[in-house]
Coordinates of C-alpha atoms and ligand atoms in Angstrom, one line a residue:
M1 CA 17.0 -11.8 -3.2
S2 CA 15.7 -10.3 0.0
Q3 CA 17.6 -7.2 1.4
F4 CA 17.1 -8.6 4.9
N5 CA 19.6 -11.4 5.5
Y6 CA 21.7 -13.0 8.2
Q7 CA 25.4 -12.3 8.4
N8 CA 27.2 -14.1 11.2
Q9 CA 23.9 -15.2 12.9
T10 CA 22.7 -11.6 13.0
L11 CA 20.0 -10.0 10.8
F12 CA 21.1 -7.2 8.5
A13 CA 19.1 -4.7 6.5
E14 CA 21.2 -4.4 3.4
N15 CA 24.7 -3.9 5.0
V16 CA 23.4 -2.4 8.2
C17 CA 23.2 -4.5 11.4
V18 CA 19.6 -4.4 12.7
S19 CA 20.5 -4.8 16.4
Q20 CA 22.8 -1.7 16.0
L21 CA 19.8 0.2 14.6
A22 CA 17.6 -0.9 17.5
Q23 CA 20.3 0.3 19.9
T24 CA 20.6 3.7 18.2
Y25 CA 17.0 4.4 17.5
G26 CA 15.1 2.2 20.0
T27 CA 12.2 -0.1 19.4
P28 CA 9.6 -0.6 18.0
L29 CA 11.3 0.5 14.8
Y30 CA 10.4 0.3 11.1
V31 CA 13.4 -0.3 8.8
Y32 CA 13.1 0.0 5.1
S33 CA 15.5 -1.0 2.2
K34 CA 15.9 1.8 -0.4
T35 CA 17.3 -0.8 -2.8
E36 CA 14.2 -3.0 -2.5
F37 CA 11.8 -0.1 -3.2
E38 CA 13.8 0.9 -6.2
Q39 CA 14.2 -2.6 -7.6
R40 CA 10.5 -3.5 -7.2
W41 CA 9.4 -0.2 -8.8
K42 CA 11.7 -0.8 -11.8
M43 CA 10.5 -4.3 -12.3
F44 CA 7.0 -2.9 -13.0
D45 CA 8.3 -0.1 -15.2
E46 CA 10.6 -2.3 -17.2
A47 CA 8.1 -5.1 -17.8
F48 CA 6.0 -2.8 -19.9
A49 CA 8.9 -2.3 -22.4
D50 CA 7.6 -0.2 -25.3
Q51 CA 3.9 -0.1 -24.2
P52 CA 2.9 3.4 -23.2
H53 CA 2.5 3.1 -19.4
L54 CA 2.7 4.8 -16.0
V55 CA 3.4 3.0 -12.8
C56 CA 1.5 4.9 -10.1
Y57 CA 2.6 3.8 -6.7
A58 CA -0.3 3.5 -4.3
V59 CA 0.6 6.1 -1.6
K60 CA -1.6 4.6 1.1
T61 CA 0.7 1.6 1.3
N62 CA 3.7 3.5 2.8
S63 CA 3.6 7.2 2.5
N64 CA 6.7 8.5 4.2
I65 CA 7.9 11.4 2.0
A66 CA 11.4 10.0 1.8
I67 CA 10.0 6.9 0.1
L68 CA 7.8 8.9 -2.2
N69 CA 10.8 11.0 -3.1
V70 CA 12.9 7.9 -3.9
L71 CA 10.1 6.7 -6.3
A72 CA 9.5 10.2 -7.7
K73 CA 13.2 10.3 -8.7
L74 CA 12.7 7.1 -10.7
G75 CA 9.8 8.8 -12.6
S76 CA 7.0 7.2 -10.6
G77 CA 3.4 8.4 -10.8
F78 CA 1.2 8.1 -7.7
D79 CA -2.2 6.8 -6.8
I80 CA -3.7 8.9 -4.0
V81 CA -6.9 8.6 -2.0
S82 CA -7.0 11.9 -0.1
R83 CA -5.8 15.5 -0.2
G84 CA -3.4 14.6 2.5
E85 CA -1.7 12.1 0.2
L86 CA -1.6 14.7 -2.6
E87 CA 0.2 17.1 -0.3
R88 CA 2.7 14.3 0.6
V89 CA 3.4 13.7 -3.1
L90 CA 3.9 17.4 -3.8
R91 CA 6.2 17.8 -0.8
A92 CA 8.2 14.7 -1.9
G93 CA 8.8 16.3 -5.3
G94 CA 6.3 14.1 -7.2
D95 CA 4.8 15.4 -10.5
P96 CA 1.1 16.2 -10.1
K97 CA 0.7 15.4 -13.8
K98 CA 1.4 11.8 -12.9
V99 CA -1.1 11.6 -10.1
V100 CA -4.4 9.7 -10.2
F101 CA -7.0 10.3 -7.6
S102 CA -9.0 7.3 -6.4
G103 CA -11.4 6.9 -3.4
V104 CA -15.2 6.8 -2.9
A105 CA -15.7 10.0 -0.9
K106 CA -13.7 12.9 -2.5
Q107 CA -14.7 16.2 -0.8
S108 CA -15.2 19.4 -2.8
V109 CA -12.0 21.0 -1.3
E110 CA -10.0 17.9 -2.3
I111 CA -11.3 18.0 -5.8
Q112 CA -10.5 21.7 -6.0
R113 CA -7.0 21.3 -4.8
A114 CA -6.4 18.4 -7.2
L115 CA -7.6 20.6 -10.1
E116 CA -5.5 23.5 -9.0
V117 CA -2.3 21.5 -9.1
G118 CA -3.4 19.7 -12.3
I119 CA -3.5 16.0 -11.6
R120 CA -3.6 13.5 -14.4
C121 CA -7.0 11.9 -13.7
F122 CA -9.8 11.4 -11.2
N123 CA -11.0 7.9 -10.8
I124 CA -14.7 8.3 -10.3
E125 CA -16.7 6.0 -8.2
S126 CA -20.3 7.1 -8.5
F127 CA -22.9 9.3 -10.4
A128 CA -22.9 11.7 -7.5
E129 CA -19.2 12.2 -7.5
L130 CA -19.3 12.9 -11.3
D131 CA -21.8 15.7 -10.6
R132 CA -19.7 17.1 -7.8
I133 CA -16.5 17.2 -10.0
Q134 CA -18.5 18.9 -12.8
T135 CA -19.7 21.5 -10.3
V136 CA -16.2 22.2 -8.9
A137 CA -14.5 22.2 -12.2
K138 CA -17.1 24.6 -13.7
Q139 CA -16.6 27.0 -10.8
M140 CA -12.8 26.9 -11.5
D141 CA -13.3 27.0 -15.3
I142 CA -11.1 23.9 -15.7
V143 CA -11.9 20.7 -17.5
A144 CA -11.5 17.7 -15.3
P145 CA -10.0 14.5 -16.8
V146 CA -11.7 11.5 -15.5
S147 CA -11.9 7.7 -15.6
I148 CA -14.8 5.8 -14.3
R149 CA -13.9 3.1 -11.8
V150 CA -15.8 0.1 -12.9
N151 CA -16.6 -3.0 -11.0
P152 CA -16.0 -5.9 -13.3
D153 CA -17.5 -8.4 -10.8
V154 CA -14.6 -10.8 -10.8
D155 CA -13.8 -12.7 -7.6
A156 CA -10.3 -11.8 -6.6
Q157 CA -10.1 -14.9 -4.4
T158 CA -8.5 -13.0 -1.5
H159 CA -9.5 -11.9 2.0
P160 CA -13.1 -10.4 1.9
Y161 CA -11.9 -7.2 3.5
I162 CA -9.4 -6.6 0.7
S163 CA -11.6 -7.8 -2.2
T164 CA -13.0 -4.8 -4.0
G165 CA -14.2 -6.0 -7.4
L166 CA -17.4 -7.8 -6.5
K167 CA -20.9 -6.3 -7.0
D168 CA -21.6 -6.2 -3.2
N169 CA -18.9 -3.8 -2.1
K170 CA -18.8 -0.1 -1.9
F171 CA -16.2 0.5 -4.6
G172 CA -16.7 1.5 -8.3
V173 CA -19.8 1.4 -10.4
D174 CA -21.4 -1.7 -12.0
I175 CA -19.7 -2.3 -15.3
E176 CA -23.2 -2.7 -16.9
K177 CA -24.1 0.9 -15.8
A178 CA -20.8 2.4 -16.9
P179 CA -21.8 3.3 -20.5
E180 CA -24.6 5.5 -19.1
L181 CA -22.2 7.2 -16.8
Y182 CA -19.7 7.8 -19.6
Q183 CA -22.4 9.4 -21.8
T184 CA -23.3 11.7 -18.9
A185 CA -19.6 12.5 -18.4
A186 CA -19.1 13.2 -22.1
N187 CA -22.1 15.6 -22.1
Y188 CA -20.9 17.6 -19.2
S189 CA -19.2 20.9 -20.0
H190 CA -16.2 20.5 -17.6
I191 CA -15.6 16.8 -17.7
N192 CA -13.4 14.9 -20.1
P193 CA -13.6 11.1 -19.9
I194 CA -10.2 9.8 -20.9
G195 CA -9.8 6.5 -19.2
I196 CA -11.3 3.4 -17.7
D197 CA -10.3 2.3 -14.2
C198 CA -10.6 -0.8 -12.1
H199 CA -9.0 -2.2 -9.0
I200 CA -10.3 -5.6 -8.0
G201 CA -8.6 -6.3 -4.7
S202 CA -5.4 -6.7 -2.8
Q203 CA -2.9 -9.5 -2.2
L204 CA -4.0 -11.5 -5.3
T205 CA -1.8 -14.5 -5.9
Q206 CA -3.2 -15.5 -9.3
I207 CA -3.1 -13.9 -12.6
A208 CA -6.5 -15.1 -13.9
P209 CA -8.7 -12.5 -12.0
F210 CA -6.6 -9.6 -13.4
V211 CA -6.9 -11.0 -16.9
D212 CA -10.7 -11.5 -16.5
A213 CA -11.1 -8.0 -15.3
L214 CA -9.1 -6.6 -18.3
E215 CA -11.2 -8.6 -20.7
R216 CA -14.3 -6.9 -19.4
V217 CA -12.7 -3.5 -19.4
L218 CA -11.7 -4.0 -23.1
K219 CA -15.2 -4.9 -24.0
L220 CA -16.4 -1.6 -22.4
K221 CA -13.7 0.3 -24.2
Q222 CA -14.9 -1.1 -27.5
H223 CA -18.5 -0.3 -26.6
L224 CA -17.6 3.3 -25.8
A225 CA -15.7 3.7 -29.0
D226 CA -18.7 2.4 -31.0
N227 CA -20.7 5.2 -29.3
G228 CA -18.2 8.0 -30.0
I229 CA -16.2 8.0 -26.7
E230 CA -12.5 7.5 -27.3
I231 CA -10.6 6.1 -24.3
H232 CA -6.9 7.0 -24.0
H233 CA -5.8 5.0 -21.0
L234 CA -6.7 1.9 -19.1
D235 CA -6.0 2.0 -15.3
L236 CA -5.8 -1.6 -14.1
G237 CA -5.3 -0.8 -10.4
G238 CA -3.0 -2.5 -8.0
G239 CA -3.4 -5.7 -6.1
L240 CA -0.5 -8.0 -7.0
G241 CA 0.3 -10.1 -3.9
I242 CA 3.6 -10.8 -2.2
T243 CA 5.1 -13.8 -0.3
Y244 CA 4.4 -13.4 3.4
T245 CA 5.1 -17.0 4.2
D246 CA 4.3 -19.7 1.5
E247 CA 2.2 -17.8 -1.0
T248 CA 3.4 -18.0 -4.6
P249 CA 2.2 -14.9 -6.4
P250 CA 3.2 -14.5 -10.0
E251 CA 6.4 -12.6 -10.8
V252 CA 5.9 -8.9 -11.7
A253 CA 7.0 -9.5 -15.2
S254 CA 4.7 -12.5 -15.8
Y255 CA 1.8 -10.5 -14.5
I256 CA 2.5 -7.5 -16.7
Q257 CA 3.1 -9.8 -19.7
A258 CA -0.2 -11.6 -19.2
L259 CA -1.9 -8.2 -19.2
L260 CA -0.1 -7.0 -22.4
K261 CA -0.9 -10.2 -24.2
K262 CA -4.6 -9.9 -23.5
L263 CA -4.5 -6.2 -24.3
D264 CA -3.0 -6.7 -27.8
D265 CA -2.9 -3.0 -28.5
S266 CA 0.4 -1.1 -28.5
S267 CA -1.1 2.4 -28.5
V268 CA -3.3 2.6 -25.5
E269 CA -1.6 3.8 -22.3
V270 CA -1.7 1.4 -19.4
I271 CA -1.7 2.7 -15.8
I272 CA -1.2 0.4 -12.9
E273 CA -1.3 1.2 -9.2
P274 CA 0.9 -1.3 -7.3
G275 CA 1.4 -0.8 -3.6
R276 CA 2.1 -3.9 -1.6
A277 CA 4.0 -5.5 -4.4
I278 CA 6.5 -2.6 -4.2
A279 CA 6.6 -1.9 -0.5
G280 CA 5.6 -5.1 1.3
N281 CA 9.0 -6.9 1.4
A282 CA 11.0 -3.6 1.6
G283 CA 10.4 -3.2 5.3
I284 CA 10.5 -4.9 8.7
L285 CA 9.3 -4.0 12.1
V286 CA 11.9 -4.5 14.8
T287 CA 10.7 -5.1 18.4
E288 CA 12.1 -6.2 21.7
V289 CA 10.8 -9.0 23.9
E290 CA 9.8 -7.3 27.2
Y291 CA 8.6 -10.3 29.1
L292 CA 8.2 -14.1 28.7
K293 CA 5.0 -15.3 30.3
P294 CA 4.7 -19.1 30.0
T295 CA 1.3 -20.4 31.4
D296 CA -0.3 -23.8 31.7
H297 CA -2.1 -23.4 28.4
K298 CA 0.0 -21.1 26.3
N299 CA 3.3 -19.3 26.2
F300 CA 3.2 -15.6 25.7
A301 CA 6.1 -13.5 24.6
I302 CA 5.1 -9.9 25.3
I303 CA 6.9 -7.5 23.0
D304 CA 7.1 -3.7 22.8
A305 CA 5.3 -3.5 19.4
A306 CA 1.5 -3.8 19.3
M307 CA -1.5 -3.6 17.0
N308 CA -1.2 0.1 17.0
D309 CA 2.1 -0.2 15.2
L310 CA 1.1 -3.0 12.9
I311 CA -2.6 -3.8 12.7
R312 CA -2.7 -6.4 9.8
P313 CA -2.6 -9.5 12.1
A314 CA -5.4 -8.2 14.3
L315 CA -7.5 -6.7 11.4
Y316 CA -7.2 -9.4 8.7
Q317 CA -5.8 -12.3 10.6
A318 CA -2.8 -11.7 8.4
Y319 CA 0.3 -13.9 8.9
Q320 CA 3.7 -12.2 8.9
R321 CA 6.9 -14.1 9.6
I322 CA 8.6 -13.3 12.9
E323 CA 12.3 -13.9 13.0
P324 CA 15.0 -13.5 15.7
V325 CA 17.4 -10.6 15.1
K326 CA 20.2 -12.7 16.7
L327 CA 20.2 -16.5 16.5
H328 CA 21.0 -18.1 19.8
S329 CA 23.6 -20.8 19.9
D330 CA 22.0 -22.4 23.0
G331 CA 18.4 -23.0 24.3
T332 CA 15.5 -24.7 22.5
K333 CA 12.5 -23.7 20.5
A334 CA 9.0 -23.5 22.0
K335 CA 5.7 -22.3 20.7
W336 CA 5.0 -18.7 21.6
D337 CA 2.1 -16.3 21.0
I338 CA 3.8 -12.9 20.2
V339 CA 1.6 -10.3 21.9
G340 CA 1.7 -6.6 22.4
P341 CA 1.1 -4.3 25.4
V342 CA -2.3 -2.9 24.1
C343 CA -5.3 -3.7 26.2
E344 CA -7.1 -5.8 23.6
T345 CA -7.2 -9.5 23.2
G346 CA -6.8 -9.0 19.5
D347 CA -3.4 -7.4 20.1
F348 CA -1.1 -10.0 18.7
L349 CA 1.5 -10.1 15.9
G350 CA 1.8 -13.8 15.6
K351 CA 0.4 -17.0 17.2
D352 CA 2.0 -20.4 17.9
R353 CA 5.4 -19.3 16.6
E354 CA 8.3 -21.8 17.0
L355 CA 11.0 -19.6 18.4
N356 CA 14.0 -19.9 20.8
L357 CA 13.4 -16.9 22.9
Q358 CA 14.8 -15.0 25.9
A359 CA 13.6 -11.8 27.5
G360 CA 15.4 -8.9 25.9
D361 CA 15.7 -10.5 22.5
L362 CA 15.0 -8.5 19.4
L363 CA 12.5 -9.8 16.9
A364 CA 11.9 -8.8 13.3
V365 CA 8.3 -8.9 12.0
M366 CA 9.0 -9.4 8.3
S367 CA 7.1 -8.1 5.2
A368 CA 6.1 -5.0 7.2
G369 CA 6.8 -2.4 4.5
A370 CA 3.2 -2.2 3.3
Y371 CA 0.2 -1.2 5.4
G372 CA 2.4 -1.1 8.5
F373 CA 3.3 2.4 9.5
T374 CA 0.5 4.0 7.5
M375 CA -2.1 2.1 9.5
A376 CA -0.5 2.8 12.8
S377 CA -2.4 4.7 15.5
N378 CA -1.7 6.3 18.9
Y379 CA -4.1 3.9 20.7
N380 CA -3.1 3.6 24.4
T381 CA -1.2 6.8 23.9
R382 CA 1.6 5.0 22.3
P383 CA 4.0 7.2 20.2
R384 CA 4.3 5.9 16.7
A385 CA 7.5 4.1 15.9
A386 CA 10.6 5.7 14.3
E387 CA 11.2 4.9 10.6
I388 CA 14.6 4.3 9.2
M389 CA 15.8 3.9 5.6
V390 CA 19.0 2.1 4.7
Q391 CA 20.9 1.5 1.5
D392 CA 24.1 -0.5 1.5
D393 CA 25.8 0.7 4.8
K394 CA 24.0 4.1 4.8
V395 CA 21.3 5.0 7.3
W396 CA 18.7 7.8 7.3
E397 CA 16.2 8.5 10.0
I398 CA 13.2 9.4 7.8
R399 CA 10.8 9.9 10.7
P400 CA 11.8 10.2 14.4
R401 CA 9.9 8.4 17.0
E402 CA 6.9 10.5 18.1
T403 CA 7.3 12.4 21.4
Y404 CA 4.7 12.8 24.1
E405 CA 4.6 16.5 23.1
D406 CA 3.7 15.3 19.5
L407 CA 0.9 13.3 21.0
M408 CA -0.6 15.8 23.5
G409 CA 0.8 19.2 22.5
S410 CA -2.3 20.4 20.7
E411 CA -4.8 19.3 23.3
K412 CA -6.3 21.9 25.6
L413 CA -7.7 22.0 29.1
I414 CA -11.2 23.7 29.2
S415 CA -11.7 27.1 30.9
Ligands
PLP522 C1 -5.1 0.1 -2.1 C2 -5.2 0.4 -3.6 C3 -4.2 0.1 -4.4 C4 -3.0 -0.7 -4.0 O1 -3.3 -2.0 -3.7 P1 -2.1 -3.1 -3.5 O2 -2.8 -4.3 -3.2 O3 -1.3 -2.6 -2.3 O4 -1.3 -3.1 -4.7 C5 -4.3 0.5 -5.7 N1 -5.4 1.2 -6.2 C6 -6.4 1.5 -5.4 C7 -7.6 2.2 -5.9 C8 -6.4 1.1 -4.0 O5 -7.4 1.4 -3.2

């Protein structure tokens, strides 16, 4: 199933030898499977069958324009959270009419640009934002299509940092307050409320919270209809989890079917915004062991990738599998903390991993296709890793490793 498998004791990405890629492009190195991206996107699209729908890939998950372009060619829509992401979608050949714009802090210039290119919908997160969009749209004499992002107050049962549908976080508006906001929107001259939006969290491994949220959204839709506001689409957000180690998230098809069953309406358009469930297992981060440092208390394997390349373990205590690129025929396993070169105690990619290691070995941090490169930084003046895409035995360098000129070239001495 996975596109990352061993052939003759060596890890391959599709039909490309990972150690060969490391030799050619250096490490740390992100490697993505084009086939995996395509197959996962299609799973979502096909599960909807005849229901009007749009799969809007969440750009923040992995935003390299080669990846956006692969998805755009399949007909994908895009969920963006900034003007920068909009520019990426346009550059990648994405259709602006399939773009939905989420995010709590849209600036006037971002709204203006989105109206200018004619996006499908703004997902509005507050009264103040609605006012701002009305103002900008009026100046441009364009009517802005909007959804209100409601907060259905369901517990997504995931990590608190990636749970977004509860009353006490910054996202969305209380579903109880939503009717008032829709009335205001309907009365504004340059706003057209066309949808309802929600996104309750990320890395969900159960279907129930999604169905609960949909149930509340449907009640709101009926309430709005009773008050003369016709809703054309329901945007149910992203959030479907993936298997990092032993999680057992629902299959894409069962998740979509559960939604359609609850929906019981073949006319309303459904938008979804999956990110991780498409990208997560489509990428790995390849790194080399620089030093082995066994101590009395712990064994450290110091690698050339760090929290600046992949921050999920440090930020969310996330677990990602770490596998050897080449399996040794000799030696024994020991417990290793896999740590990076950055000057922070939190700089680790894995703890207590049973591995048979030697200095110079290559390791693959699995499930690194989502929230990997897009959350990378230059902390410690470390150039960001190169990104490679493969399909079958074909290889494309979709972003070269940053150079020191990239890092410092625009900085200036004073006087
Ligand atoms: C992050 C985000 C997504 C994607 O979430 P995944 O868990 O990666 O599927 C979708 N919609 C919104 C509004 C988001 O903020």
